[in-house]
Short mmCIF file of C-alpha atoms in Angstrom, two decimals:
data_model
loop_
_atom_site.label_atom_id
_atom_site.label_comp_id
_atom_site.label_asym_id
_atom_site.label_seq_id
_atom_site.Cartn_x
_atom_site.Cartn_y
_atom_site.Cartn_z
CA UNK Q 1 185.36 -150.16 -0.69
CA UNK Q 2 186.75 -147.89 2.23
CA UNK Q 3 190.21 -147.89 3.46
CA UNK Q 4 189.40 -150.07 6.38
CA UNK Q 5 187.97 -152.72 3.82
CA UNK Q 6 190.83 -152.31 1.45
CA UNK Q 7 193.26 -152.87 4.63
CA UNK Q 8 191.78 -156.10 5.29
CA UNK Q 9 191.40 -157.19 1.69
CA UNK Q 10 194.67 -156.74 1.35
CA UNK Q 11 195.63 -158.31 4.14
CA UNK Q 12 193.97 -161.29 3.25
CA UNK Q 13 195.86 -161.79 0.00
CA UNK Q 14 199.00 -161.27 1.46
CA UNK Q 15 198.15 -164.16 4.27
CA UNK Q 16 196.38 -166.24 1.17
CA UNK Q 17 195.90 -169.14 3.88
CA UNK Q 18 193.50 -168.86 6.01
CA UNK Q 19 190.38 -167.31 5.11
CA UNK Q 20 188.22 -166.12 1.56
CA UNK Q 21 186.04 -163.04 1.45
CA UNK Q 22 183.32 -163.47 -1.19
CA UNK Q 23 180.44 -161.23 -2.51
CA UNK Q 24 176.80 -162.69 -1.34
CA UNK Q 25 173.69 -161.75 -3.76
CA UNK Q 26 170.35 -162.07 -2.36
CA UNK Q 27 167.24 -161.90 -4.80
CA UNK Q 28 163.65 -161.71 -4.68
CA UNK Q 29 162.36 -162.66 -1.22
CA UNK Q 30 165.87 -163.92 0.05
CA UNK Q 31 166.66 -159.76 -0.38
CA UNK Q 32 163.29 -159.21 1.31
CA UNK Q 33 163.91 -161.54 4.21
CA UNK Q 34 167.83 -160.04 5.30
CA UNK Q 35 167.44 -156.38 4.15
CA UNK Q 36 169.70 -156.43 2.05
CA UNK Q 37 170.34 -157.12 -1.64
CA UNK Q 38 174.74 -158.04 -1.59
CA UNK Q 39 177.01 -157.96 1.61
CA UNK Q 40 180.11 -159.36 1.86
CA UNK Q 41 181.09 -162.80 3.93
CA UNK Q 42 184.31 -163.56 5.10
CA UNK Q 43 184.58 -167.80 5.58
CA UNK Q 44 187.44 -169.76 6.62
CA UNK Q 45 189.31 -170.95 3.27
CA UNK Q 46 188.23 -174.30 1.90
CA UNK Q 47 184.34 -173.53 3.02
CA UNK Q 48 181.65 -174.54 0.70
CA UNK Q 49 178.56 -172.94 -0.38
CA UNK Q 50 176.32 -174.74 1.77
CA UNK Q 51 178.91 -173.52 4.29
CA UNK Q 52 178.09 -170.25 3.35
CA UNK Q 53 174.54 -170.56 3.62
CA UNK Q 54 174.15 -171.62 7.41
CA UNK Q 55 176.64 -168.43 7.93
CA UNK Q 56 174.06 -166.37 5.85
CA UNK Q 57 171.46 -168.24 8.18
CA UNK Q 58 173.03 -167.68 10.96
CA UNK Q 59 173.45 -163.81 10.43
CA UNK Q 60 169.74 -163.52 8.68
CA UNK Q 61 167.73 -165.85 10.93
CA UNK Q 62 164.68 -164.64 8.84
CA UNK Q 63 166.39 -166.41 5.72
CA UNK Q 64 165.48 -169.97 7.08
CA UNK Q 65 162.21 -169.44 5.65
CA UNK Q 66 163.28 -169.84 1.77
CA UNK Q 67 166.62 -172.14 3.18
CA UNK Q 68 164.89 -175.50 1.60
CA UNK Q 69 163.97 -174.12 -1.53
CA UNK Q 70 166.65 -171.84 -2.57
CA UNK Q 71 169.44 -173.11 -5.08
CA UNK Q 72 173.08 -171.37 -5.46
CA UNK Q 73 174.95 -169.73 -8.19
CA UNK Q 74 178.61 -169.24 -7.54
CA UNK Q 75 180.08 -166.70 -10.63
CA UNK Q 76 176.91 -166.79 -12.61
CA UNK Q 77 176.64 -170.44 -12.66
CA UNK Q 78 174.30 -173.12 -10.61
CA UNK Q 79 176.42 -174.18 -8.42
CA UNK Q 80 176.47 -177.77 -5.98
CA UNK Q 81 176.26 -177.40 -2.15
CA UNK Q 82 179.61 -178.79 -1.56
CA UNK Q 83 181.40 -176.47 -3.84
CA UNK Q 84 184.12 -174.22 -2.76
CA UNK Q 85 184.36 -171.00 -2.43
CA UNK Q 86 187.51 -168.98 -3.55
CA UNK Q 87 188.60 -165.30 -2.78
CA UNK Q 88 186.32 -163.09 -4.53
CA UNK Q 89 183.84 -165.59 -5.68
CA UNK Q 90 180.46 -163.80 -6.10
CA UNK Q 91 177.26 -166.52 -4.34
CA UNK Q 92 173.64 -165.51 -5.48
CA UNK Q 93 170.89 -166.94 -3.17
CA UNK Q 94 168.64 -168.12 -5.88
CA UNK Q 95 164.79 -168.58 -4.91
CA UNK Q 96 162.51 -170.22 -7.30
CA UNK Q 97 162.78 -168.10 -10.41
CA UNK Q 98 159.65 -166.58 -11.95
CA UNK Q 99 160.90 -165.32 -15.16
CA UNK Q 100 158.39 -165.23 -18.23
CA UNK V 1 179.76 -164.76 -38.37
CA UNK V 2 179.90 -166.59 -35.33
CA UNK V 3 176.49 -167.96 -33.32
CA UNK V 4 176.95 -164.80 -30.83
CA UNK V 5 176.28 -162.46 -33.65
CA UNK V 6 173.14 -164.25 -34.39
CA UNK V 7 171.90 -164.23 -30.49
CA UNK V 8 170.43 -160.88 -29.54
CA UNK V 9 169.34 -160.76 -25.97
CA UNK V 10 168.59 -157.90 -24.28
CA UNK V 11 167.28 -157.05 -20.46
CA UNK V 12 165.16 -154.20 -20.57
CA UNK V 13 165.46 -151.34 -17.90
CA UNK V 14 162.48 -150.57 -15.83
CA UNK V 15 160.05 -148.38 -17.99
CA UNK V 16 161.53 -149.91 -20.66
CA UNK V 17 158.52 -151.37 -23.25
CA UNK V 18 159.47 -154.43 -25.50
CA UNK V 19 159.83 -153.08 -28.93
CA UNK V 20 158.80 -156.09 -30.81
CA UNK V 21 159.34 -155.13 -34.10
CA UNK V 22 162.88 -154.84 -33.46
CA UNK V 23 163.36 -158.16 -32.63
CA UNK V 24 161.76 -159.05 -35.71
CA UNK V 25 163.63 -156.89 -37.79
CA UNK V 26 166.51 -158.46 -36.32
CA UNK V 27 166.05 -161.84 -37.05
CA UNK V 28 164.52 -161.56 -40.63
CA UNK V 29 167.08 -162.50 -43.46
CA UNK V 30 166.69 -163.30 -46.92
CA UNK V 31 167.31 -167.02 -46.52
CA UNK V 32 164.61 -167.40 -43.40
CA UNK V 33 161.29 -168.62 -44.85
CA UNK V 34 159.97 -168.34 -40.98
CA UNK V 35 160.07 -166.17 -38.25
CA UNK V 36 158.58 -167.87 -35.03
CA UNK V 37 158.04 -165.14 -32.06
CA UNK V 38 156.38 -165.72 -28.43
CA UNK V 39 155.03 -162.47 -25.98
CA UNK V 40 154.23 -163.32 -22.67
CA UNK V 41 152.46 -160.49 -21.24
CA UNK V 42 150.67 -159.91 -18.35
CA UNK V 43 147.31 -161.09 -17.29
CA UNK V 44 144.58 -159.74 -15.56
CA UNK V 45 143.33 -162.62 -13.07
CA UNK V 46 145.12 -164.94 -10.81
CA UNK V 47 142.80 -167.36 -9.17
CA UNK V 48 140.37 -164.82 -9.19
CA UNK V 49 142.15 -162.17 -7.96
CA UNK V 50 142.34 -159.03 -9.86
CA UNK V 51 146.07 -158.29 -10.91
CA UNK V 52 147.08 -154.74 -11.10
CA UNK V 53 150.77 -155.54 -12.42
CA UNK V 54 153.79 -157.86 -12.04
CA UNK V 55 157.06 -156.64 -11.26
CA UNK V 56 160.13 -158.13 -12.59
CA UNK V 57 163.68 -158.36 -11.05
CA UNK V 58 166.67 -160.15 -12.25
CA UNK V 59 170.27 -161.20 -11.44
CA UNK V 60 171.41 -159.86 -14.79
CA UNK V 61 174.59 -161.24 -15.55
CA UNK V 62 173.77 -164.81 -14.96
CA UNK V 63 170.26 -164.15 -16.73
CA UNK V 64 172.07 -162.94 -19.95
CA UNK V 65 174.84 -165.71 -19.48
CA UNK V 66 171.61 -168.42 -19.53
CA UNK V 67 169.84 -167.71 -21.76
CA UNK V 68 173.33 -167.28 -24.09
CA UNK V 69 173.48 -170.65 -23.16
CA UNK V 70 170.03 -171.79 -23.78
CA UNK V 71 170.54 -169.97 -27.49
CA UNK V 72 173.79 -172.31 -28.38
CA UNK V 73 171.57 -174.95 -26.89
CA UNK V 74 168.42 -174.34 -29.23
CA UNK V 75 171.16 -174.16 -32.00
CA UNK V 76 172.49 -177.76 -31.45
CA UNK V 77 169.40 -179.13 -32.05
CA UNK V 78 167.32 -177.01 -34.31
CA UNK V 79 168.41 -175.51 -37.93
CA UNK V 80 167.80 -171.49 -36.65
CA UNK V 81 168.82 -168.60 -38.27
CA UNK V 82 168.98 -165.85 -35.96
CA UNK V 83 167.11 -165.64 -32.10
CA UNK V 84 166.10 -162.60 -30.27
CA UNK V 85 165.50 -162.58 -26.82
CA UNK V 86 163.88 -159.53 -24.47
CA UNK V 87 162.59 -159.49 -21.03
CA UNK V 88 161.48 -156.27 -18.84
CA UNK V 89 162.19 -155.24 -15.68
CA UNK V 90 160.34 -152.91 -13.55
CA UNK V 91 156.29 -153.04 -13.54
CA UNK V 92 154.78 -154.68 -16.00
CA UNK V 93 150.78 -153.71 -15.99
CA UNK V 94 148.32 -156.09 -17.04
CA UNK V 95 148.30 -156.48 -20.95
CA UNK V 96 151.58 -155.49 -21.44
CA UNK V 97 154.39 -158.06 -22.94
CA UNK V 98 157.30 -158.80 -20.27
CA UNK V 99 159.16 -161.56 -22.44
CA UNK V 100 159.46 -161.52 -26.33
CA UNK V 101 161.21 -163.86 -28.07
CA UNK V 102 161.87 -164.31 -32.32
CA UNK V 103 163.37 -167.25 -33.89
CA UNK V 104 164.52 -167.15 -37.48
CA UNK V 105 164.63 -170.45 -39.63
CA UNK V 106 164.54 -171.36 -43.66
CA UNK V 107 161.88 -174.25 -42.43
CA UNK V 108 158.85 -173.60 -39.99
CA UNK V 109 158.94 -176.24 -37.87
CA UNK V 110 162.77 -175.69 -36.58
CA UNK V 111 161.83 -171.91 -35.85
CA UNK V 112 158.34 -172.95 -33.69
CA UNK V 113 159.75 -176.41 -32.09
CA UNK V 114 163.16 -173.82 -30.84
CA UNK V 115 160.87 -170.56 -30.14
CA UNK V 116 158.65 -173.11 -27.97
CA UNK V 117 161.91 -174.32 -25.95
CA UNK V 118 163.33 -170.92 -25.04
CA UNK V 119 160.85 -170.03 -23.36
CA UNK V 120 160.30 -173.53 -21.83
CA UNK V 121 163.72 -173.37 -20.64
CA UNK V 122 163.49 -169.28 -19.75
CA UNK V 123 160.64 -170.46 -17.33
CA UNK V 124 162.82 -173.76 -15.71
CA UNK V 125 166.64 -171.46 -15.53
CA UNK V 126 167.00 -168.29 -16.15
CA UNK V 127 167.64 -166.31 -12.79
CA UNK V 128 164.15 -163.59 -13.42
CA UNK V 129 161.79 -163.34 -10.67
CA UNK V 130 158.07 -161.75 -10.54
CA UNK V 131 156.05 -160.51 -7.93
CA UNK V 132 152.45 -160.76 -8.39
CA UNK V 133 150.61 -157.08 -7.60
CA UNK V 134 147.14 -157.68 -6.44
CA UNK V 135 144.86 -154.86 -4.86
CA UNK V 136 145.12 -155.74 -1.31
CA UNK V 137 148.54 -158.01 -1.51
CA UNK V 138 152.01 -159.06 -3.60
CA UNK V 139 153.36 -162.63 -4.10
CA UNK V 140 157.06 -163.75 -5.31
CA UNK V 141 155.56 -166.11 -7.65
CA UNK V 142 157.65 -169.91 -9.00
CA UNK V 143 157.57 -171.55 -12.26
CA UNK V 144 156.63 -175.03 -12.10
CA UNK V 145 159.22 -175.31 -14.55
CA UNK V 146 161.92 -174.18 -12.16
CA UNK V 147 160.49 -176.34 -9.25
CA UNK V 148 160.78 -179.41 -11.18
CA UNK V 149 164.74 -179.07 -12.12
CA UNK V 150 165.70 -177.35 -9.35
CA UNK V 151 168.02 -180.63 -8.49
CA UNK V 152 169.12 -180.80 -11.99
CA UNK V 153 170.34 -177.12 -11.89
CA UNK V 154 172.09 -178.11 -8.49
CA UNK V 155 174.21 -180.43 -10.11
CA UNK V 156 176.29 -179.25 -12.90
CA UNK V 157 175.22 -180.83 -16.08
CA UNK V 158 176.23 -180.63 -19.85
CA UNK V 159 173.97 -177.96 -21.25
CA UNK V 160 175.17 -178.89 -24.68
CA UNK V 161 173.65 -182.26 -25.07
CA UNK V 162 171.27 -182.20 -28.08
CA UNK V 163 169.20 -185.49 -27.55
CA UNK V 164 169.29 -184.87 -23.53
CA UNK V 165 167.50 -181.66 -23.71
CA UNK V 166 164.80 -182.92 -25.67
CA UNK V 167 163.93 -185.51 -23.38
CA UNK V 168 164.68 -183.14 -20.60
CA UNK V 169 162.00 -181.08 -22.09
CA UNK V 170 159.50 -183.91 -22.92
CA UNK V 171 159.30 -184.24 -19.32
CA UNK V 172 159.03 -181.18 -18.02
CA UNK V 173 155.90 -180.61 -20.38
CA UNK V 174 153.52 -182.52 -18.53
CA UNK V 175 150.80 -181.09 -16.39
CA UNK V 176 151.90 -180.43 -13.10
CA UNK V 177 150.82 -178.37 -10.37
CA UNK V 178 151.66 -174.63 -10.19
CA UNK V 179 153.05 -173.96 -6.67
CA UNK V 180 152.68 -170.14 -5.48
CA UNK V 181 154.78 -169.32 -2.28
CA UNK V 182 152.31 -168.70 0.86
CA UNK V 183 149.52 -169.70 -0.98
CA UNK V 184 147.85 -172.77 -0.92
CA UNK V 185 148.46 -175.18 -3.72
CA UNK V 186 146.08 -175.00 -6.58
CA UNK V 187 145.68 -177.04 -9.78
CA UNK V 188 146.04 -175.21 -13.42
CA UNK V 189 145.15 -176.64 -16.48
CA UNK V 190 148.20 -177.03 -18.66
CA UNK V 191 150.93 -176.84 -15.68
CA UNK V 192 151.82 -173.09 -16.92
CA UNK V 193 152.76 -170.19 -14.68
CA UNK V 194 149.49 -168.14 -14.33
CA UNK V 195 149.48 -164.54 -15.18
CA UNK V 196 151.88 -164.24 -17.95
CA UNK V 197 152.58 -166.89 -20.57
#
């Protein structure tokens, strides 16, 4: 993190109200699609994953593609659409898995 | 000891080769009367297409974390001694084994019937992708598996439940219809991902 990104991140804990910055994974052909393989997203607190996702959508417009078939993780565990994200929580875009 | 020191799973670095007689090694004790294994390694034709090499990725920390999980799981409901799990990253080219797992047991049938459901469940949950290398294209390829308890894995469920995860599996064993993204769908015989395991 820079000192810019350290600024805000600790400006966010010190407000604690109003808004969560998590990490954002992207795998496989989600990371194909935006570019990118992490970034980080910055959501009004209370938001929840799929919350997260139409952001991610919104930024990636390419990501719509693998939208319906993607599922979530939130901190290394399958995760619900309507779950919430906290400060710091790390969301992997899961596609369908290959693994084997 | 506890059940972690029994579990050794391991993610393999790109360039990495599974060493399988490590995993072997590992598992053998005095008291296990069978040592199940399963290699899934790559095949040469997809539909036929000739494939030059699949390519693995993974979200490692969840992938370790699961299949942890699908260990104590396999534990539950089979009498195991000791399970070894491996999967590569990187390229894997054709021939070569990109999943290895050994199951240790005093009694056969617990090692085959538990060797046969990790990498049932590997295939359905645990965060790996491949990318199918053909000579004049690549495909992210999906496990039926997955496809079929993708809602399941949306939902939080109890991953400790010994009968449910036998049924769960029952089910998920019957022929179904291997879906490859961008292609069209196609029919395989026994509802298996197509060129590995």
């Amino acid at each position: 993190m820079d000192t810019r990104e350290q600024a805000e991140v600790t400006k966010i804990e010190s407000d604690d109200i109003s808004s969560v910055e998590i990490k954002v994974l992207l795998f496989a052909r989600a990371r194909e699609l935006t570019g990118v393989p992490d970034l980080t997203l910055k959501m009004p607190s209370g938001s929840t994953t799929k919350k997260c996702m139409d952001e991610l959508v919104i930024k990636f417009p390419r990501l719509e593609e693998v939208r319906g078939c993607v599922v979530l993780a939130l901190n290394e565990e399958y995760t619900t659409d309507s779950a919430i994200v906290q400060h710091r929580d790390e969301l992997a875009i899961i596609p369908p898995i290959s693994g084997g | 000891m506890s059940s972690d020191e029994k579990n050794l799973i391991e993610i393999l670095e790109e360039g990495h080769k599974v060493d399988i007689v490590k995993y072997i090694d590992y598992v053998s004790a005095p008291q296990a009367g069978a040592i199940a294994t399963f290699s899934g390694t790559t095949r040469d034709m997809f539909e036929g297409k000739a494939v030059l090499e699949l390519r693995y990725e993974a979200y490692v920390p969840m992938a370790t974390r699961c299949l942890g999980s699908i260990c104590t799981t396999a534990r539950s409901t089979w009498d195991i001694h000791k399970i070894a799990v491996a999967h590569r990253l990187g390229p894997v080219p054709v021939g070569e084994t990109s999943v290895f797992i050994a199951v240790s047991s005093v009694h056969r049938a617990d090692g085959l019937d538990a060797c046969k459901f990790m990498i049932d469940e590997l295939k359905a949950s645990v965060p790996i992708w491949k990318k199918e290398v053909y000579t004049n294209g690549e495909i992210w390829k999906e496990n039926s598996e997955f496809m079929e308890k993708r809602l399941e894995l949306a939902e939080k469920r109890d991953s400790l439940g010994k009968k449910h995860v036998v049924e769960e599996h029952k089910k998920s064993c019957c022929g179904n219809k291997v879906r490859v993204q961008e292609d069209e769908e196609h029919k395989d015989v026994a509802g298996k991902n197509n060129s590995s395991s």
